[in-house]
Coordinates of C-alpha atoms and ligand atoms in Angstrom, one line a residue:
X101 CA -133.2 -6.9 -29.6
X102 CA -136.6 -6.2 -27.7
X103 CA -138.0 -2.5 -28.2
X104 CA -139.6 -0.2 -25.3
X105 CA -141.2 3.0 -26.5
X106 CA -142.2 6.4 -25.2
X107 CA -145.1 7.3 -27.4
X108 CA -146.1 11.3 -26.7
X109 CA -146.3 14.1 -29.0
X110 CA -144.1 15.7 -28.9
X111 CA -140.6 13.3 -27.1
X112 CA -138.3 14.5 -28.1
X113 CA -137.3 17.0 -24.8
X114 CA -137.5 13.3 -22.8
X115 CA -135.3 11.9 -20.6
X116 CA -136.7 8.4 -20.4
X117 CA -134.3 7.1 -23.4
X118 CA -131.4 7.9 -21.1
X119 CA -132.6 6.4 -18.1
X120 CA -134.1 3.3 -19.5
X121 CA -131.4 2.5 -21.9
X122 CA -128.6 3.0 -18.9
X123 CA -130.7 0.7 -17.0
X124 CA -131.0 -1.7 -20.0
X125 CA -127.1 -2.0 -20.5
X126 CA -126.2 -2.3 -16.6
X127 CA -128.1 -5.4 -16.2
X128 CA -127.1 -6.6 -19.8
X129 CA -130.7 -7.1 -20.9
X130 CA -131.1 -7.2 -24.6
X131 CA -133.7 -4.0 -24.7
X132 CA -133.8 -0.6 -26.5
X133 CA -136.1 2.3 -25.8
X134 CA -136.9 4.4 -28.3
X135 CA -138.4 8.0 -28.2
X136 CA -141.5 8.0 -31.1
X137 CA -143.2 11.3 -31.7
X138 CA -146.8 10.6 -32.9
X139 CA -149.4 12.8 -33.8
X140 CA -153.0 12.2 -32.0
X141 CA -154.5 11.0 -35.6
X142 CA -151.7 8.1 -36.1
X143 CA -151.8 6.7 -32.1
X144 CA -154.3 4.1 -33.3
X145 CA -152.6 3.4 -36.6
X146 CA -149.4 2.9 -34.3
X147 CA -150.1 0.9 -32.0
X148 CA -152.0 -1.6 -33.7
X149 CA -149.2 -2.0 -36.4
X150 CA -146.5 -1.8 -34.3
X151 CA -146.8 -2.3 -30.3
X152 CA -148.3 -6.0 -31.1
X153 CA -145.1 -7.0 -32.8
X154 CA -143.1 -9.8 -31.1
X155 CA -140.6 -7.7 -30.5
X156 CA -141.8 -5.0 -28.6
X157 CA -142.2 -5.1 -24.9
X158 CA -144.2 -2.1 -24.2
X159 CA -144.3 1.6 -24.0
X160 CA -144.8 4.4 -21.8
X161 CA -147.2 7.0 -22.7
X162 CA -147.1 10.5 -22.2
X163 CA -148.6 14.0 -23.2
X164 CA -151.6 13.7 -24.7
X165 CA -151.8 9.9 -25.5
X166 CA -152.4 8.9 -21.7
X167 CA -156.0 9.0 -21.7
X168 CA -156.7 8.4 -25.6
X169 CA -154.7 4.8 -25.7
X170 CA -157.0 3.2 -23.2
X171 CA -159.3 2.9 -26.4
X172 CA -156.7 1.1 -27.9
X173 CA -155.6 -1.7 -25.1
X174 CA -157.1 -5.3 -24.4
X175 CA -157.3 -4.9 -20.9
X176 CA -156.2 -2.2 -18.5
X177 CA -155.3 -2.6 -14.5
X178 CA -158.1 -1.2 -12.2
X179 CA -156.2 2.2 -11.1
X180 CA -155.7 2.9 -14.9
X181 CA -159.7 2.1 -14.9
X182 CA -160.7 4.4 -12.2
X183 CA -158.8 7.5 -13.2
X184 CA -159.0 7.2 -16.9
X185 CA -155.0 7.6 -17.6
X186 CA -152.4 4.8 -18.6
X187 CA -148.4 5.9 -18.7
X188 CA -147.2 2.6 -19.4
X189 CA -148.6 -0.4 -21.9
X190 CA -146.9 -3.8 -21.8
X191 CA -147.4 -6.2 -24.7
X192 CA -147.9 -10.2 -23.8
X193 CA -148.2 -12.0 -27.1
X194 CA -149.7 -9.1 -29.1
X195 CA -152.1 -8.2 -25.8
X196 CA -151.4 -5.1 -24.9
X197 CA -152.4 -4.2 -20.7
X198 CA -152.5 -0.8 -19.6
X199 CA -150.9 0.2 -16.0
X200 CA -150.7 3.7 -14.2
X201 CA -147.5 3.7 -12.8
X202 CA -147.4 7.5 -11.8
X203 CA -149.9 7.1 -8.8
X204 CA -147.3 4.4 -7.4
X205 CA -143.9 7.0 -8.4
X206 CA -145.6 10.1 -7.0
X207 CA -146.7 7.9 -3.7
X208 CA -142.9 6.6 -3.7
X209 CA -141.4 10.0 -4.2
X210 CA -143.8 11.8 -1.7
X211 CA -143.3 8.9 1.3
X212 CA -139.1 9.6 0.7
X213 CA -139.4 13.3 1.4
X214 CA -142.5 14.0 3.3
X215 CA -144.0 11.2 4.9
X216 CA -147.4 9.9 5.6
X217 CA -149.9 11.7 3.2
X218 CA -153.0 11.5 5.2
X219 CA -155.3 14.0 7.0
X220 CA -153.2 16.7 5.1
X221 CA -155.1 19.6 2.8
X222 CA -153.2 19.5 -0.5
X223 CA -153.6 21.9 -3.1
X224 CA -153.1 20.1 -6.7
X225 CA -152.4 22.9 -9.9
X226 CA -153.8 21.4 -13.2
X227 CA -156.5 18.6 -13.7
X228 CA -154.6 16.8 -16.7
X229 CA -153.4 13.0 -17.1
X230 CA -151.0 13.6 -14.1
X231 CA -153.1 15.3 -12.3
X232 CA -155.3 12.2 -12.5
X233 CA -152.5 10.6 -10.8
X234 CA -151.9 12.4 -7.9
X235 CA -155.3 13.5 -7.2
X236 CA -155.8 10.0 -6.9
X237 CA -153.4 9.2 -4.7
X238 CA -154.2 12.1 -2.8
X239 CA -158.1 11.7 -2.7
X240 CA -157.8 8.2 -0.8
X241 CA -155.4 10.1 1.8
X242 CA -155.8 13.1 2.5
X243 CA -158.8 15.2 4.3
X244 CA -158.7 17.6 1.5
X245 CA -158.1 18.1 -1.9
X246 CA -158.6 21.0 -3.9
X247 CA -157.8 21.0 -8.0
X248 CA -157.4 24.3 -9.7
X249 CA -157.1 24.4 -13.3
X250 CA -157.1 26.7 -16.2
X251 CA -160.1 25.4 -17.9
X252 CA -162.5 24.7 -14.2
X253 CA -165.2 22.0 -16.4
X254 CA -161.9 19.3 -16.1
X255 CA -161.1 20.3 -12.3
X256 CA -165.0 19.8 -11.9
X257 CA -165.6 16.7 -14.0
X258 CA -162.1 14.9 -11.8
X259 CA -163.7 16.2 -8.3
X260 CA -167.0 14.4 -9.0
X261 CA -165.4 10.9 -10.3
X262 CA -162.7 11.1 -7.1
X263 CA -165.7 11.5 -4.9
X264 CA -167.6 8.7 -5.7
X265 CA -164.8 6.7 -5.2
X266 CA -165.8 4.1 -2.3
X267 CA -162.3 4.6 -1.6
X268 CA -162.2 8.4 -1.1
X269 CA -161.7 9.7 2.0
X270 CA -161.1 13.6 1.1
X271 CA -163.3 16.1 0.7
X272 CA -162.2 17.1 -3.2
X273 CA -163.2 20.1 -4.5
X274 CA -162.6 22.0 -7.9
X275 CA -161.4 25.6 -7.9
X276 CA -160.4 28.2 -11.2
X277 CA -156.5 28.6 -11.9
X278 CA -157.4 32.8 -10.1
X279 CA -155.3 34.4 -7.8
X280 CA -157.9 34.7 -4.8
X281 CA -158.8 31.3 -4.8
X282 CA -155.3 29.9 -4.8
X283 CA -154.3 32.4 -1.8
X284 CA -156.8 31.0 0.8
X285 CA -156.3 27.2 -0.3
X286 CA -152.3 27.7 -0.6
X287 CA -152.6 29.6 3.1
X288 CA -154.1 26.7 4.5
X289 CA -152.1 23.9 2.7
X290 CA -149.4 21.5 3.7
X291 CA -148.6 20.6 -0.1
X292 CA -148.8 22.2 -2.9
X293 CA -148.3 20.1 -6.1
X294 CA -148.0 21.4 -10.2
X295 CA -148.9 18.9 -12.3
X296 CA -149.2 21.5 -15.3
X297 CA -146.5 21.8 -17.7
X298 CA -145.7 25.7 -16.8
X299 CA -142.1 26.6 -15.4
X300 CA -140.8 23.7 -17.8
X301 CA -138.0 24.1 -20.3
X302 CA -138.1 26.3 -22.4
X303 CA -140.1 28.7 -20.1
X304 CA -138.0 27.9 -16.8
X305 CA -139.2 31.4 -15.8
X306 CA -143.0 31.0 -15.4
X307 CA -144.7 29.6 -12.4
X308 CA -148.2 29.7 -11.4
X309 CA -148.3 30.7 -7.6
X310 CA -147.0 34.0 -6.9
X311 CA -144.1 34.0 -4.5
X312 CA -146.2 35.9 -2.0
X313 CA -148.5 33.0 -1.4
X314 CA -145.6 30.8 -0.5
X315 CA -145.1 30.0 3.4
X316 CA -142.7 27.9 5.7
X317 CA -145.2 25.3 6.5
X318 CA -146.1 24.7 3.2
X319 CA -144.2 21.6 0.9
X320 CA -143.9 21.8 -2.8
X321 CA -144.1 19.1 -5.2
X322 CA -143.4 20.3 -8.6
X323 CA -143.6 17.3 -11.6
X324 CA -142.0 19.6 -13.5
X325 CA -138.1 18.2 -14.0
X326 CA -136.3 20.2 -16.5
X327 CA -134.9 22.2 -14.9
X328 CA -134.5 20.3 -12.3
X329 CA -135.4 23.4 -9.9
X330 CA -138.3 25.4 -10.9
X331 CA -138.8 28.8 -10.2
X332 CA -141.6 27.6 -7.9
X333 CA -139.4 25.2 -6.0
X334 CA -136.5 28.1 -5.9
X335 CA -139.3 31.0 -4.6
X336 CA -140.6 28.3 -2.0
X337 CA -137.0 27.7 -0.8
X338 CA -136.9 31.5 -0.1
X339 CA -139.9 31.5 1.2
X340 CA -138.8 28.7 3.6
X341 CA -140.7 25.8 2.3
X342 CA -139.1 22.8 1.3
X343 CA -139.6 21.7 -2.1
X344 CA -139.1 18.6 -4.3
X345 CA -139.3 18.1 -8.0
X346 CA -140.1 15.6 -10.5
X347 CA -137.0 13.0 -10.6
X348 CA -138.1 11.0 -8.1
X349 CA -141.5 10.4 -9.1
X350 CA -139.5 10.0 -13.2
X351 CA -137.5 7.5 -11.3
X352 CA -140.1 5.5 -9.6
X353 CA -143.1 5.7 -12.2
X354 CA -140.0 4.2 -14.8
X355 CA -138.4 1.6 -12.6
X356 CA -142.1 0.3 -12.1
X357 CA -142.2 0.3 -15.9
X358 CA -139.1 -1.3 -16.6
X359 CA -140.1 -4.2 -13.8
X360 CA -143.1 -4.7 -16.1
X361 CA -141.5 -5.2 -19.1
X362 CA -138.4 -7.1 -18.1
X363 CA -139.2 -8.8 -14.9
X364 CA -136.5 -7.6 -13.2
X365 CA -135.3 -5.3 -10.1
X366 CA -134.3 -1.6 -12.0
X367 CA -131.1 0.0 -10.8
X368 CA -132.7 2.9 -9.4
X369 CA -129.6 4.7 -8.2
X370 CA -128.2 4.3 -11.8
X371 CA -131.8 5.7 -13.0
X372 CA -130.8 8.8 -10.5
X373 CA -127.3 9.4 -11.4
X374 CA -128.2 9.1 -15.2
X375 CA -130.9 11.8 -14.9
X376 CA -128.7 14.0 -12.4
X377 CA -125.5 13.9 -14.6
X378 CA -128.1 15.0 -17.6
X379 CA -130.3 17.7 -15.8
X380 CA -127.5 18.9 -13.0
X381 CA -129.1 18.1 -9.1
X382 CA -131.1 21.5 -8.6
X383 CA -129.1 22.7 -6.1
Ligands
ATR1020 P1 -150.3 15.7 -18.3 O1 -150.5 14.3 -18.8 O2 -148.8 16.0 -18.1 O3 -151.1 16.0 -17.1 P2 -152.2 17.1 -19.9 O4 -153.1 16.0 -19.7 O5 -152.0 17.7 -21.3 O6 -150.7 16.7 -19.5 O7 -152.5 18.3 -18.9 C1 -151.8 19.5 -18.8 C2 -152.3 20.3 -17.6 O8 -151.6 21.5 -17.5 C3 -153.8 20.8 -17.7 O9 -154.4 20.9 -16.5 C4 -153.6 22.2 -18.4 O10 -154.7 23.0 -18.1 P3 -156.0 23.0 -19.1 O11 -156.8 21.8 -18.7 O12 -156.7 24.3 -18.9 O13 -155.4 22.9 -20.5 C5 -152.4 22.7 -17.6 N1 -151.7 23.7 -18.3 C6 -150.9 23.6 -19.4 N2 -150.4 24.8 -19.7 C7 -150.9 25.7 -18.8 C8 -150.8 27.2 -18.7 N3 -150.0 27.9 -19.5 N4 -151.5 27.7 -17.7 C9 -152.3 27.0 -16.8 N5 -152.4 25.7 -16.9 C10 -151.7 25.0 -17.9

C-alpha cells in the first residue's frame, strides 16, 4: 500500500481523506491518504523520518506548515519559489519536491465561473499561505490588487515581493482589515476573494465585509468550504452578486496533487460528488 498525507495542525475538520481515498479506489490504485495532525515543533522530525520512506508518495500541506516545510524539501518548483508557500510535496526515491498547486485550482475554479481574470480590480481578504496563492495568480492578471489583512506588515511585506515580480502586471497594494478602506476598494471591485479562515465551521456566522458593502457587479470568491455557503456568499447572493466557494478550487488544487503522485488522470466529477454528498451543494 503507498501512503499520501495531509500534514496541517490541526486535520482533522478535512475533507481531503474523502476525496482522495474515493478517487484512490475508483481507479483501483493501491494508495491511502491519511490525515496527520502535527504540531509546528515535530514538522521537521516528521518529515525527515517519515515522508522519505519508500512507501509514501507525498503529502499535501496545509495551515500553518505551507510556508515552514520549504526548509525541509530538496528542491521546490519555481511558483512554490516565488511566493514562498508549498500545498503539496511528492517524494521520488526519498527526494522530496515541493509544488503549489492552489495557484493552478484557484486559476481553474475562477476561469469555470468568471472568466478571463485580467484588467479586473480584485480585492483579496487575508495575506496568509493562500493568499500567497491567489494574489499571485491575481498579480500577473489583473490591473489591480489590493490585500487587506488583520495584521497590515504581512499585506505589506506580500505587495512588495508581488511587485517586483518581472511578471506582475498589477498595481498591488496593501490595505488594514478596517471598515473604510474595504468600502471604497469593495465599491470599485469586480472580485472579492477571502482567503482568511473567518465564516468557517464552527463560526459559519462571521464574515468579514459587512453586507452593506456588497453590490451586483461585484463576484465573490470565498476559499472558505465548510459550509459550503458562507454567510458572505449567502449576503452577496442578496445583494445580487454571484458568488462561489471553495470546492472547486479543493477539487482542482487535489486532482493536480493526485496527478503528481500517481501519474494518472483524477476523476474530478467523483472528487465533486464525494465532497457534495459530504458538505450538502450550498444551495
Ligand atoms: P492559509 O494557509 O489558509 O492562508 P494562514 O497562512 O494561517 O492560513 O493565514 C490565515 C489568514 O487569515 C491570515 O491572513 C490571517 O490574518 P493575520 O495575518 O492577521 O493572522 C487571517 N485571519 C485568520 N483569522 C482571522 C480573523 N479572525 N480576522 C481577520 N483575519 C483573520
Amino acid at each position: 500500500m503507498k501512503l499520501c498525507y495531509l500534514l496541517g495542525y490541526p486535520v482533522e475538520h478535512s475533507m481531503s481523506a474523502l476525496m482522495h481515498n474515493a478517487s484512490f479506489q475508483s481507479l483501483n490504485l493501491p494508495y491511502r491518504y491519511e490525515l496527520r495532525s502535527i504540531p509546528p515543533a515535530d514538522l521537521v522530525t516528521f518529515i525527515e523520518k517519515e515522508l522519505r520512506l519508500p512507501e509514501v508518495k507525498g503529502a499535501n500541506v496545509t495551515i500553518p506548515h505551507k510556508q515552514e516545510v520549504i526548509k525541509t524539501l530538496d528542491e521546490i518548483d519555481e511558483t512554490s519559489s516565488i511566493i514562498g508557500a508549498v500545498n503539496t510535496i511528492v517524494n521520488k526515491g526519498g527526494n522530496l519536491t515541493g509544488y503549489n498547486t492552489d495557484i493552478t485550482g484557484a486559476h481553474q475554479a475562477l476561469q469555470e465561473s468568471f472568466g478571463r481574470l485580467n484588467d479586473i480590480k480584485v480585492a483579496i481578504l487575508g495575506a496568509g499561505g493562500a493568499s500567497k496563492a491567489v494574489s499571485y495568480l491575481f498579480a500577473k492578471k489583473a490591473s489591480e490588487v489590493s490585500i487587506f489583512n488583520r495584521t497590515l506588515k504581512k499585506a505589506e511585506s506580500l505587495a512588495v515581493t508581488l511587485s517586483r515580480l518581472p511578471e506582475c502586471k498589477a498595481e498591488v497594494q496593501a490595505l488594514p482589515l478596517k471598515h473604510e478602506a474595504l468600502k471604497n476598494a469593495v465599491k470599485e471591485a469586480d472580485i472579492l476573494v477571502n482567503t482568511t479562515s473567518v465564516g468557517m465551521f464552527p463560526k459559519p456566522n462571521e464574515t468579514l465585509v459587512s453586507k452593506k458593502l456588497l453590490h451586483s457587479k461585484l463576484f465573490v470568491f470565498d476559499l472558505v468550504y465548510n459550509p459550503p455557503q458562507t454567510r458572505l456568499m449567502r449576503e452577496a447572493a442578496e445583494m445580487g452578486a454571484r458568488a462561489i466557494g471553495g470546492i472547486p478550487m479543493l477539487v482542482y488544487q487535489g486532482a493536480k496533487a493526485f496527478k503528481l503522485w500517481t501519474g494518472r488522470n483524477p476523476p474530478e466529477e467523483l472528487m465533486f460528488r464525494t465532497l457534495k454528498e459530504n458538505l450538502g451543494d450550498g444551495q
